[in-house]
Coordinates of C-alpha atoms in Angstrom, one line a residue:
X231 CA 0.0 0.0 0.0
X232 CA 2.3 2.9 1.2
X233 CA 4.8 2.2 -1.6
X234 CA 2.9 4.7 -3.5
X235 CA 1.3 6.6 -0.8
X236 CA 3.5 6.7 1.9
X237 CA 4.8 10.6 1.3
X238 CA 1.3 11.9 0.8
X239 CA 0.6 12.6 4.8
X240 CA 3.5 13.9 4.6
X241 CA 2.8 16.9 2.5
X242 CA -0.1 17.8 4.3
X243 CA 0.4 17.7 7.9
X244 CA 3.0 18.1 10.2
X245 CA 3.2 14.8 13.3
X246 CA 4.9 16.2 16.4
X247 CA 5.6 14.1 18.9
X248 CA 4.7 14.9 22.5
X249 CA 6.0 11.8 25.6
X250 CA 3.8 9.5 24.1
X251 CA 1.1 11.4 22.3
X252 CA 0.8 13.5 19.2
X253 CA -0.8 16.7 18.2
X254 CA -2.0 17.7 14.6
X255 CA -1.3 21.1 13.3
X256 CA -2.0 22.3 9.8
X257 CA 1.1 23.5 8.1
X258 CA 1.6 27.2 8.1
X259 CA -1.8 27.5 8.8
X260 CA -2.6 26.4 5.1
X261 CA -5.6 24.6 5.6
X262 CA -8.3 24.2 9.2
X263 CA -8.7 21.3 10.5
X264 CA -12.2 20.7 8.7
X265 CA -11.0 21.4 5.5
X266 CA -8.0 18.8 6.4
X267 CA -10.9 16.1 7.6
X268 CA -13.0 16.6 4.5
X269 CA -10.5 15.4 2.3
X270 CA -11.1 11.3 2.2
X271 CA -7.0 11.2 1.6
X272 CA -6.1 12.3 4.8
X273 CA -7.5 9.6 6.1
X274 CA -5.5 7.2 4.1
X275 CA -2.6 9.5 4.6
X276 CA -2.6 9.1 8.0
X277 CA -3.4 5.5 8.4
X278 CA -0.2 5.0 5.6
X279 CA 1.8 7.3 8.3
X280 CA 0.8 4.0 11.0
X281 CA 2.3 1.7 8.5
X282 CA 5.4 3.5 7.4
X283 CA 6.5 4.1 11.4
X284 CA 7.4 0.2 11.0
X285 CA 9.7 0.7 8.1
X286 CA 10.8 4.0 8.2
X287 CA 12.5 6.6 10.9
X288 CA 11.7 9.7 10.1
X289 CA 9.5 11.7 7.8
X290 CA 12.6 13.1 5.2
X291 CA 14.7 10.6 3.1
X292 CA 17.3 8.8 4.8
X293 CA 15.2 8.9 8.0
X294 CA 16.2 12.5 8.6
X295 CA 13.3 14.8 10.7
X296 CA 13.9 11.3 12.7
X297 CA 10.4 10.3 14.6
X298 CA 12.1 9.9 18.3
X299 CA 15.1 12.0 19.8
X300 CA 18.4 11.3 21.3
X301 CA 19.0 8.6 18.4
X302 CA 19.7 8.7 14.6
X303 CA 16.9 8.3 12.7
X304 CA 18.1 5.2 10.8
X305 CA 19.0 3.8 14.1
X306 CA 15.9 4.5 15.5
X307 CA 14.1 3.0 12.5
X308 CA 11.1 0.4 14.0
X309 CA 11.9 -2.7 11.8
X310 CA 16.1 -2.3 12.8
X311 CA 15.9 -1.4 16.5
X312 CA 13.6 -4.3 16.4
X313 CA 15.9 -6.8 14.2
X314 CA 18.6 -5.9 16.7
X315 CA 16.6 -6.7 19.9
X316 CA 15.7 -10.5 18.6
X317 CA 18.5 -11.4 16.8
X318 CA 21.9 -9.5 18.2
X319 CA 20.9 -10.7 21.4
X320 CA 21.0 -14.8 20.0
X321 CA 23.2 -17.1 18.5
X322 CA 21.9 -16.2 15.0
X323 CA 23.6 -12.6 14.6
X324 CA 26.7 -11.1 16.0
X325 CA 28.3 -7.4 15.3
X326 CA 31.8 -5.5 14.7
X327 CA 30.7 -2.1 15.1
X328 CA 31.3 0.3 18.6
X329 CA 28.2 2.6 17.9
X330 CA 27.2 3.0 21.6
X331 CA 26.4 -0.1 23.4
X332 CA 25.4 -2.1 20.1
X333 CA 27.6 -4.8 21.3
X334 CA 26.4 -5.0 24.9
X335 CA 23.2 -6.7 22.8
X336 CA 25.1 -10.4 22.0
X337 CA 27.3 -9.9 25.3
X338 CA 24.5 -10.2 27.5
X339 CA 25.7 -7.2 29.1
X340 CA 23.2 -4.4 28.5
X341 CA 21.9 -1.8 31.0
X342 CA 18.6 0.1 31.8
X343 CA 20.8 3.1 30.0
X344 CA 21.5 1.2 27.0
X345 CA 20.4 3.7 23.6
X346 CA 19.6 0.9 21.9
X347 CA 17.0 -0.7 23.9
X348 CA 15.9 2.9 25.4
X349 CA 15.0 3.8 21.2
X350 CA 13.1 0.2 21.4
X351 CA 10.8 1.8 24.3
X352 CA 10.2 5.2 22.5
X353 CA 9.4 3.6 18.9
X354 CA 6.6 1.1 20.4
X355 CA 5.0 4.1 22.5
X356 CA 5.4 6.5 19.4
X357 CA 3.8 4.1 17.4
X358 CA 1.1 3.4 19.7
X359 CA 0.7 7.0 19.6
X360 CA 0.4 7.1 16.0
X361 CA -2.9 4.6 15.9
X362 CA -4.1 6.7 18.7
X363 CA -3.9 9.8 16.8
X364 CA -5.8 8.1 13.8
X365 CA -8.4 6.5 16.2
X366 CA -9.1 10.4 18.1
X367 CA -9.2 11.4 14.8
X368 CA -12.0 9.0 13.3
X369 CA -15.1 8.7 15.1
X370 CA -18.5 8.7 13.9
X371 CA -18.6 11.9 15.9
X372 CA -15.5 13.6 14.1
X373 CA -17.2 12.1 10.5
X374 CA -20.5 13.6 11.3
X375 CA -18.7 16.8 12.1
X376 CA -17.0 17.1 8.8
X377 CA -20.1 15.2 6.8
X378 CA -17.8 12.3 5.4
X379 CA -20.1 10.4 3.0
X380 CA -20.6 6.8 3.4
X381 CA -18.7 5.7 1.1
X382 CA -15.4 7.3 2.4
X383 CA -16.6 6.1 5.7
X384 CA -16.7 2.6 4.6
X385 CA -12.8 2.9 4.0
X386 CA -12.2 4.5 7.5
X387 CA -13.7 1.6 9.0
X388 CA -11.0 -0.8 7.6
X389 CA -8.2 2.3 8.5
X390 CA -9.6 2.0 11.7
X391 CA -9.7 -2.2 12.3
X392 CA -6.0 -1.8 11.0
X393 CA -5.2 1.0 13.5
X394 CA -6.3 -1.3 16.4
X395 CA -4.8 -4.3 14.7
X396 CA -1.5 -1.9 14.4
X397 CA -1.8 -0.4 18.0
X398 CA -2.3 -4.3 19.3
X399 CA 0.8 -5.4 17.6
X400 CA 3.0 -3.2 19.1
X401 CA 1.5 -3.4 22.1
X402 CA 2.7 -7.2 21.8
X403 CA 6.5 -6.1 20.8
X404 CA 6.1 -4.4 24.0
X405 CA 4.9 -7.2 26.3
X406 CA 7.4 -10.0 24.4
X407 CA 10.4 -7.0 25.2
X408 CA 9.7 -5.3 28.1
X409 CA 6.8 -7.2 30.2
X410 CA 4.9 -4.0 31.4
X411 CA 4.3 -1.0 29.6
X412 CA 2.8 2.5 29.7
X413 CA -0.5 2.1 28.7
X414 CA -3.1 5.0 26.6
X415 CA -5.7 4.5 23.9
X416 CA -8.0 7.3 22.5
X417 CA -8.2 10.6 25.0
X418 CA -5.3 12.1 25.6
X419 CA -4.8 14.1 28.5
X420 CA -1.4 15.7 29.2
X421 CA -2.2 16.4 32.8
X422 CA -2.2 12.5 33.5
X423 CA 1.0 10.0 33.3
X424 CA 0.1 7.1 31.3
X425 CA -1.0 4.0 33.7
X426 CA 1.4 0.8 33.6
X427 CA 0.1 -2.7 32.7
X428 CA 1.3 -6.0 33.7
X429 CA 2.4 -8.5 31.2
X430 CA -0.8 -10.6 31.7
X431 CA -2.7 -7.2 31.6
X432 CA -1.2 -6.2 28.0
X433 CA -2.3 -9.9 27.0
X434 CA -5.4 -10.2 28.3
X435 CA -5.8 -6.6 26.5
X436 CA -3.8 -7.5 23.1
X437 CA -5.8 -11.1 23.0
X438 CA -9.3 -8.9 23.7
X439 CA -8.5 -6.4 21.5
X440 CA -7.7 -8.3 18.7
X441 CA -10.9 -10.7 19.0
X442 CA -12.9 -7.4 19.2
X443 CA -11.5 -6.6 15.5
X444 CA -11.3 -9.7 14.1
X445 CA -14.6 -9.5 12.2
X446 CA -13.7 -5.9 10.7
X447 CA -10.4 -6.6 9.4
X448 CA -10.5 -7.3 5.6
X449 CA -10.4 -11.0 4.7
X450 CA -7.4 -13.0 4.2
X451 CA -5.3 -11.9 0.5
X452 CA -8.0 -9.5 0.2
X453 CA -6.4 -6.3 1.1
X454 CA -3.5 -4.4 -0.6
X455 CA -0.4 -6.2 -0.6
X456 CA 1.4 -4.5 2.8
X457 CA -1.7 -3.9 4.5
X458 CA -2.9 -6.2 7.2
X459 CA -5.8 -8.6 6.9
X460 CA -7.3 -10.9 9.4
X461 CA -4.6 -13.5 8.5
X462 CA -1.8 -11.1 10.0
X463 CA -4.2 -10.9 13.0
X464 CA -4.8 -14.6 13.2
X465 CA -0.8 -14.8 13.2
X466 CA -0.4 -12.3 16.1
X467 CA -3.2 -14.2 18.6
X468 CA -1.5 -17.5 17.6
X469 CA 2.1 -16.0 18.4
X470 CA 0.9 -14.7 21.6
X471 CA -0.8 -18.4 22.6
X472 CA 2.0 -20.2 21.6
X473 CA 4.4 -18.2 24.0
X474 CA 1.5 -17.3 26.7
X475 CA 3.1 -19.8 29.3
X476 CA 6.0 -17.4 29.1
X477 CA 3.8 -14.5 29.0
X478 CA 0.7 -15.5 31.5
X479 CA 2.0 -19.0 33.2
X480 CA -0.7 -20.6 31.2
X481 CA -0.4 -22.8 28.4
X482 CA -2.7 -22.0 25.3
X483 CA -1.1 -24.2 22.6
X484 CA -4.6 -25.4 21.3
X485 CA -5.9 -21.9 20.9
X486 CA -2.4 -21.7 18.9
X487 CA -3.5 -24.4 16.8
X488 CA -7.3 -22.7 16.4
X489 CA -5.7 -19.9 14.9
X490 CA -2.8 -20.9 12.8
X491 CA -5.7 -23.4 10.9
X492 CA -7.0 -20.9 10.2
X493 CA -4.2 -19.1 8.8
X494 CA -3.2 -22.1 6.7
X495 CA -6.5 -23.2 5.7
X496 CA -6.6 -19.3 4.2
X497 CA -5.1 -19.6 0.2
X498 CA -1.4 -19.2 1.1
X499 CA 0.7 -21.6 -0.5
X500 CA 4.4 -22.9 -0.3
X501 CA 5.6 -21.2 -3.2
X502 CA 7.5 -23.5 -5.9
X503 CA 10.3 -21.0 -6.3
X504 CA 13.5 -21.3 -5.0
X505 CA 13.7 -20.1 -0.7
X506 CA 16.0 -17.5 -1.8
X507 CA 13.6 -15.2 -3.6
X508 CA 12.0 -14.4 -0.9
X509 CA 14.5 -12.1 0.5
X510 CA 15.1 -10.6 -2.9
X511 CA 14.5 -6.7 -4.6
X512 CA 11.6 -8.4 -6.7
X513 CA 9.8 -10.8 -3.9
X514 CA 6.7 -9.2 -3.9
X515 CA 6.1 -10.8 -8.0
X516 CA 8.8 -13.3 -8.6
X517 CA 6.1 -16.3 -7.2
X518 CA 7.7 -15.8 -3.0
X519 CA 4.9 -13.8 -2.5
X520 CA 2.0 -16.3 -2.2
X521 CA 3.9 -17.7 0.9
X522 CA 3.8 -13.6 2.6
X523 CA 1.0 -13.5 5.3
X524 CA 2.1 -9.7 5.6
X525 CA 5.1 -7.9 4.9
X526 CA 6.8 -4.4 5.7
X527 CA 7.3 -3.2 1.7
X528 CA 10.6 -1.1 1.0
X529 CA 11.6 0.8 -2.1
X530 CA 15.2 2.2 -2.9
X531 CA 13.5 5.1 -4.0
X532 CA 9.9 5.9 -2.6
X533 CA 11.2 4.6 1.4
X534 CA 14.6 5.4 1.7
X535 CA 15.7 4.3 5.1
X536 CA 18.8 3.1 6.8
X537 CA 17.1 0.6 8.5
X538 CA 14.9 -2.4 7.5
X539 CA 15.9 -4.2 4.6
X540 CA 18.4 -1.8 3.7
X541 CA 20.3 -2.5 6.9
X542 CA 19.8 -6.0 6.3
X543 CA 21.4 -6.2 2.7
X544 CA 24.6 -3.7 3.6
X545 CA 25.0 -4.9 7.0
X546 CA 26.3 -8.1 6.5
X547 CA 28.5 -7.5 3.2
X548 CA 32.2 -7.4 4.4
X549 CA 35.0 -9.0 3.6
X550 CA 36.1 -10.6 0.1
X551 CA 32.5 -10.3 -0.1
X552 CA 31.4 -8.3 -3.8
X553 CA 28.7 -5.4 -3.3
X554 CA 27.5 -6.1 -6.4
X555 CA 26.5 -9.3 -5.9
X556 CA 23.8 -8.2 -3.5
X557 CA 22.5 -5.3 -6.3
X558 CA 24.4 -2.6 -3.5
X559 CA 27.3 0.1 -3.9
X560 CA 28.9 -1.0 -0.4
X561 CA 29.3 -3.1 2.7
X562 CA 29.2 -1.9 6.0
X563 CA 31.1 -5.0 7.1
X564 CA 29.1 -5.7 10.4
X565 CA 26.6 -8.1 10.5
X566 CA 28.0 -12.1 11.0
X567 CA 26.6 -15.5 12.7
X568 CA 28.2 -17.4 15.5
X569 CA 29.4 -21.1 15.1
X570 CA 26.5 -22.2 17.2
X571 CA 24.1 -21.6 14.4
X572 CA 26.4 -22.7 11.9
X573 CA 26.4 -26.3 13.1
X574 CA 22.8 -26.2 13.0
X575 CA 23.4 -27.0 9.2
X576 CA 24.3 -30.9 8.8
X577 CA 27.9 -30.4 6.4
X578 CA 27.2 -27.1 7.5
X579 CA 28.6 -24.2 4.9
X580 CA 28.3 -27.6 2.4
X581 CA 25.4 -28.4 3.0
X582 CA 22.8 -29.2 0.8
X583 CA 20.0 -26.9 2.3
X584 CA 20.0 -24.2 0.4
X585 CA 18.6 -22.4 3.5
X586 CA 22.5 -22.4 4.4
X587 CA 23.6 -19.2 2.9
X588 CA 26.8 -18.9 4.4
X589 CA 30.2 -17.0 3.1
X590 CA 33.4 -18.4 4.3
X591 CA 36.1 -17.3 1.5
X592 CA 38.3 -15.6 4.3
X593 CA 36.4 -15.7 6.6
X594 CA 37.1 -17.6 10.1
X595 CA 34.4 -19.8 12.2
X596 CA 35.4 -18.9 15.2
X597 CA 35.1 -15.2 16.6
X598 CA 38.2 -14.3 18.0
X599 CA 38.0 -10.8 17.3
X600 CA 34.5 -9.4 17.8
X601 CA 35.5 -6.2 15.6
X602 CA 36.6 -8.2 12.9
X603 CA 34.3 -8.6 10.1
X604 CA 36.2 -11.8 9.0
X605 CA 36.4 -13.7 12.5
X606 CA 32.9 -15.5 11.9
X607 CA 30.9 -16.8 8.9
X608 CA 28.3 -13.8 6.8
X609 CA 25.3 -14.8 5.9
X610 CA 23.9 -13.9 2.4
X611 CA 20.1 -13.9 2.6
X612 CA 19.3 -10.7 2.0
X613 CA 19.9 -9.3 -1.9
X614 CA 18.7 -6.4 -3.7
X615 CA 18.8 -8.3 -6.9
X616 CA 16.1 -9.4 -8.8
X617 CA 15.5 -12.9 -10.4
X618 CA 16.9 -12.1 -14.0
X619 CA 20.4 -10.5 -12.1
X620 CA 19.5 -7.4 -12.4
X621 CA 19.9 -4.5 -9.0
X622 CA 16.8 -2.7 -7.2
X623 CA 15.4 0.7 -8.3
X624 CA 17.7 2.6 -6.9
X625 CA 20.7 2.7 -9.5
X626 CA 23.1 4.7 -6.8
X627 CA 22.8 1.5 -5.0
X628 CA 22.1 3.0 -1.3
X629 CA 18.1 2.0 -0.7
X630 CA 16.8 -1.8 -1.5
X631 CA 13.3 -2.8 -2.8
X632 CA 13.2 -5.8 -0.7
X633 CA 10.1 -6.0 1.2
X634 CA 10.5 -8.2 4.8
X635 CA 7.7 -10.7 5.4
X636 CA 7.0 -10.4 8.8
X637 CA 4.9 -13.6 9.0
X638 CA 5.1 -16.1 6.4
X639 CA 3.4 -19.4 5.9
X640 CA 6.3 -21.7 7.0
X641 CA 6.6 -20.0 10.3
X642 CA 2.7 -21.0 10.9
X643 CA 3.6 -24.4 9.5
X644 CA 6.7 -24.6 12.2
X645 CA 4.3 -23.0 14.9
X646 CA 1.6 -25.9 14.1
X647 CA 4.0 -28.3 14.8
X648 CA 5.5 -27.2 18.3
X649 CA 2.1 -26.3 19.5
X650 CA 1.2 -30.5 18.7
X651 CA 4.2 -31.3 19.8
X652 CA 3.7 -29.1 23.3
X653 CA 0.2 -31.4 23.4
X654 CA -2.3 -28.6 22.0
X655 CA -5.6 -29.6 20.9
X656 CA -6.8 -29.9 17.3
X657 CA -3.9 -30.6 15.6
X658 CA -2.1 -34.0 14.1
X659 CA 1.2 -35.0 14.1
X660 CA 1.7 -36.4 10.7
X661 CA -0.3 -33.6 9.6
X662 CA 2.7 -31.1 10.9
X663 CA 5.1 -33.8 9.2
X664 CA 3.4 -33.0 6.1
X665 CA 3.9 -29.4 6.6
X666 CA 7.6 -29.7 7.9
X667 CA 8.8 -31.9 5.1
X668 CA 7.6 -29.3 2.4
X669 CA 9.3 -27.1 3.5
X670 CA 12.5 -29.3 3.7
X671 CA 11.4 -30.4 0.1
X672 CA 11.9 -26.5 -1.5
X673 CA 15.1 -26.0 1.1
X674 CA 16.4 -29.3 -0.8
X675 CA 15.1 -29.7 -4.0
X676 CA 14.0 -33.2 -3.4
X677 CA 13.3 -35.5 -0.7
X678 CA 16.3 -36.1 0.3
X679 CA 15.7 -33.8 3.7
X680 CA 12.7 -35.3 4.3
X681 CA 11.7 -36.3 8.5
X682 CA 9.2 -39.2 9.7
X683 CA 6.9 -38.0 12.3
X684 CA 9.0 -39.6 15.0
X685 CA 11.6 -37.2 14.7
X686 CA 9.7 -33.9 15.4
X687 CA 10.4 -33.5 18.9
X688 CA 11.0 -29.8 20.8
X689 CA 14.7 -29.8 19.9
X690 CA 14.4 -30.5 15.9
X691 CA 11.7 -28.1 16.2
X692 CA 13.9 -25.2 17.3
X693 CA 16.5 -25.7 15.2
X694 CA 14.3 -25.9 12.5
X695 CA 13.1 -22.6 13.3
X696 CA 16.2 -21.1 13.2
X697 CA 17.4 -23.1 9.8
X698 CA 13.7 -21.7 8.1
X699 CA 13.3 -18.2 9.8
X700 CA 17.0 -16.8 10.9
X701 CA 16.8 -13.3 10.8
X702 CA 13.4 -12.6 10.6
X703 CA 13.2 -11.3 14.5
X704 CA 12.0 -14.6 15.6
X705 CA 14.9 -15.9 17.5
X706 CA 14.8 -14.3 21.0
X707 CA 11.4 -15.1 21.5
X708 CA 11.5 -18.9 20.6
X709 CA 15.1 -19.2 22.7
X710 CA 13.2 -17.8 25.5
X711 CA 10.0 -20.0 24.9
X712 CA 12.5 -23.0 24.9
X713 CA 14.2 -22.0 28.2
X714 CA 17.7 -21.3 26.3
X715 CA 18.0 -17.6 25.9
X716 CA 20.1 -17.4 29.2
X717 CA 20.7 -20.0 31.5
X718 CA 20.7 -23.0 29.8
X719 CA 21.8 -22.9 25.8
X720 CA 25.9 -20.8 25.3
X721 CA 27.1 -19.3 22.4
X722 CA 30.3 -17.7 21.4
X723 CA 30.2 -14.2 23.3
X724 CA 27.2 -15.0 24.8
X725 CA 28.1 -13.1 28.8
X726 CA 30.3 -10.9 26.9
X727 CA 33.6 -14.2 27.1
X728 CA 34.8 -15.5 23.6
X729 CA 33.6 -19.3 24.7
X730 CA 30.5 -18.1 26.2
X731 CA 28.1 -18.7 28.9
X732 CA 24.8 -18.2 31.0
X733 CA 23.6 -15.1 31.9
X734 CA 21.2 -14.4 34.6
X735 CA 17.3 -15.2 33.7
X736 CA 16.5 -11.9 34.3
X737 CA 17.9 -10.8 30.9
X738 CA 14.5 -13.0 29.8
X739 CA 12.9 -9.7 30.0
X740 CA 14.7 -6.2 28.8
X741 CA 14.9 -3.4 31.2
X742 CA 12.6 -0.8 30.9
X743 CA 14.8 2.7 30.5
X744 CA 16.0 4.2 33.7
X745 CA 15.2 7.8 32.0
X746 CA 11.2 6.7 31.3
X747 CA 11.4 5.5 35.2
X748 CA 12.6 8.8 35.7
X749 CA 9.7 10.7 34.2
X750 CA 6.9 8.1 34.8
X751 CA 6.6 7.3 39.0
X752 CA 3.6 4.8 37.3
X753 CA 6.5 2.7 35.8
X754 CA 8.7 0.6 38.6
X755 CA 11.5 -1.7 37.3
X756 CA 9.9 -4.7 36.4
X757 CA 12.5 -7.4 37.5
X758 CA 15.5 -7.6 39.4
X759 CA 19.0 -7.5 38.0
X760 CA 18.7 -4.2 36.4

């Protein structure tokens, strides 16, 4: 959707942030208010404005006019900040840089002062402030002021399902990251400090929330390709069962499997394409795309950011590795993987799952050197390249076209399977083999990679996971589900020592920002440790 609309807000009104709220001003007094609401594109403008704070960090190119302070826009972008929290802190992704305390992330070592994690905090709460804004700004009240006919009022209806849907997802980032968090919907009042929820408040609120909606969200591959449906939203209620033990104490792995049947009982298909289009500058028409339950769409030259895909294609490209090759004018020689998930791979960087994407000319197994790009394998899964060879849109070779699917059909296959495995309801065993081995099938070619039933147990299933879905922000979450995020499973530089090694099981849950403790006396540290 916002590839084409995404800037259009932007011209008309001017977002400015205020703690976690926002006012709406017309710009140099160009236009009222009513003559703003009158307009059916505002609306879409604004709802586009609640999609593009997931992929971009500002509201200039390059993320400039950046959306939160005291961090660089790019930095700061939703979709990075994110990426970093899930998978710097795991076995899947390691870094060379020294901005800040980026490497306190895989060290196991971060504080309640750490930038990165504080920018995590602001972006959810902006964003929430975002649908907010849109909600306020959408009643039947508000239409009847500015006599919106009824057909303009039957697109703010969906804008508005997707608002909640939006507000509910970040809502659950924040729960899965932080355990309590501020909470505010419509009717802001800057005389009151946001109240704090619990962990089982903000699920009992996200599962409500999104049950509420469920109905009003546009059916499943019905809406514009970026745009949620009730498939996304199925995928969000499922993600939150399938980790609620660690979330509420109480199992709801058959509700899991309720939801994700529907998901794949919904038209997506395992497409017959190689895996490696997906994560290519043309994966939203070279065949990947029937897989994508919903994705965060970039392009190198109408969303120019320095986070999301971008990051994720110039990141990892170091080395003896060729920029061109990846359809970019540069590496930024940071991004790497640990031996740990090397090994998950069986002949690992000669293996015959083409899932395996590894680049070893140079480069060493073993990280000796944290701030050396060649002391551990890259990883080539992102490419701004399009299926005939040729580079994304933008011919400088900056920006990437490669939209990130942020849940994809194999993840609900993989999800089916460790909610039947974990004893849920509704669900069959062979039945998830079924699912498994096509997915083993396009990672092969062939058979050849193909499982019985017996061997589907918790362990394959996690390693699975991270063989199908590395770098797609999944990996925190399902090392935590497992109980190997801290004390149990060790990585190289995991507690910050080259061999690695446990960290405390308060890291389990990130430390809400001493400087929001500061301002907020509703907010109390939510764990010990920090």
């Amino acid at each position: 959707m916002y590839k084409s609309i995404i800037f259009l807000f932007f011209g008309l009104i001017v977002f400015t942030a205020c703690e976690d709220a926002l006012t709406v001003e017309p710009r140099d007094n160009r236009v009222t208010e009513a003559e703003l609401f009158q307009d059916p594109a505002t609306y879409r403008g604004i709802i586009a404005k609640a999609y593009a704070g997931l992929t971009v960090g500002g509201q200039a190119s390059g993320d400039g006019d950046a959306d939160i302070s005291g961090i660089d826009g790019g930095f700061s972008n939703y979709l990075r900040i994110y990426w970093n929290m899930q998978e710097l802190t795991t076995d899947e992704a390691i870094i060379a840089w020294n901005d800040g305390t980026i490497k306190d992330l895989h060290g196991h070592v971060w504080t309640d002062g750490n930038e990165f994690i504080n920018a995590m905090f602001a972006r959810v709460n902006y964003q929430i402030a975002v649908c907010n804004e849109f909600l306020e700004l959408s009643t039947n009240a508000k239409l009847d002021e500015y006599n919106i006919p009824a057909d303009v009022r039957a697109d703010v209806a969906n804008y508005r399902a997707e608002a909640r849907f939006l507000r509910a997802y970040s809502y659950y980032h924040g729960m899965d990251l932080f355990g309590k968090m501020p909470f505010r919907l419509e009717g802001y009042d800057p005389t009151t400090l946001p109240e704090v929820r619990s962990r089982t408040e903000l699920f009992e609120f996200i599962e409500a929330e999104l049950l509420a909606i469920e109905n009003d969200m546009v059916a499943p591959r019905m809406n514009e390709y970026g745009r949620a449906d009730q498939a996304a939203l199925w995928m969000v209620l499922a993600k939150i069962y399938l980790n609620a033990e660690v979330y509420t104490g109480t199992e709801r792995n058959t509700d899991a499997i309720t939801q994700l049947n529907k998901v794949i009982n919904a038209g997506y298909t395992i497409p017959s394409v190689p895996y490696a289009y997906s994560f290519q500058a043309d994966n939203d028409r070279n065949g990947a795309e029937s897989e994508f339950i919903w994705t965060l769409n970039f392009d190198g030259l109408n969303t120019q950011t320095f986070g999301g895909t971008t990051y994720l294609t110039h990141a990892p490209v170091g080395g003896e590795m060729d920029p061109a090759e990846f359809g970019i004018n540069g590496g930024w020689g940071g991004i790497r993987t640990t031996p740990q998930f090397v090994e998950l791979f069986p002949g690992e960087e000669n293996s015959a799952d083409t899932r395996e994407t590894f680049f070893t000319d140079e480069q060493e197994k073993s990280i000796a050197d944290v701030g050396r790009f060649k002391d551990g394998y890259a990883i080539q899964k992102f490419k701004n390249v399009n299926v005939d060879g040729s580079a994304g849109t933008d011919t400088v070779g900056d920006f990437v076209d490669i939209d990130f699917p942020i849940f994809r059909l194999a993840d609900a296959y993989l999800m089916y399977a460790e909610a039947v495995v974990r004893g849920g309801a509704g669900g069959d065993i062979n039945t998830a083999q079924g699912y498994i081995n096509e997915l083993r099938e396009r990672a092969y070619g062939d058979s050849n990679g193909n499982i019985t039933a017996g061997q589907i147990d918790l362990s394959f299933i996690l390693d699975e996971r991270a063989r199908e879905l590395h770098w797609e922000t999944h990996r925190r979450q399902d090392l935590i589900r497992f109980g190997q995020f801290t004390t149990s499973k060790v990585w190289e530089w995991k507690g910050n020592v080259q061999s690695g090694t446990t960290t405390p099981a308060f890291r389990n849950i990130l430390p809400i920002p001493a400087q929001e403790l500061n301002l907020n006396p509703n907010l109390q540290p939510q764990n010990p440790g920090y």
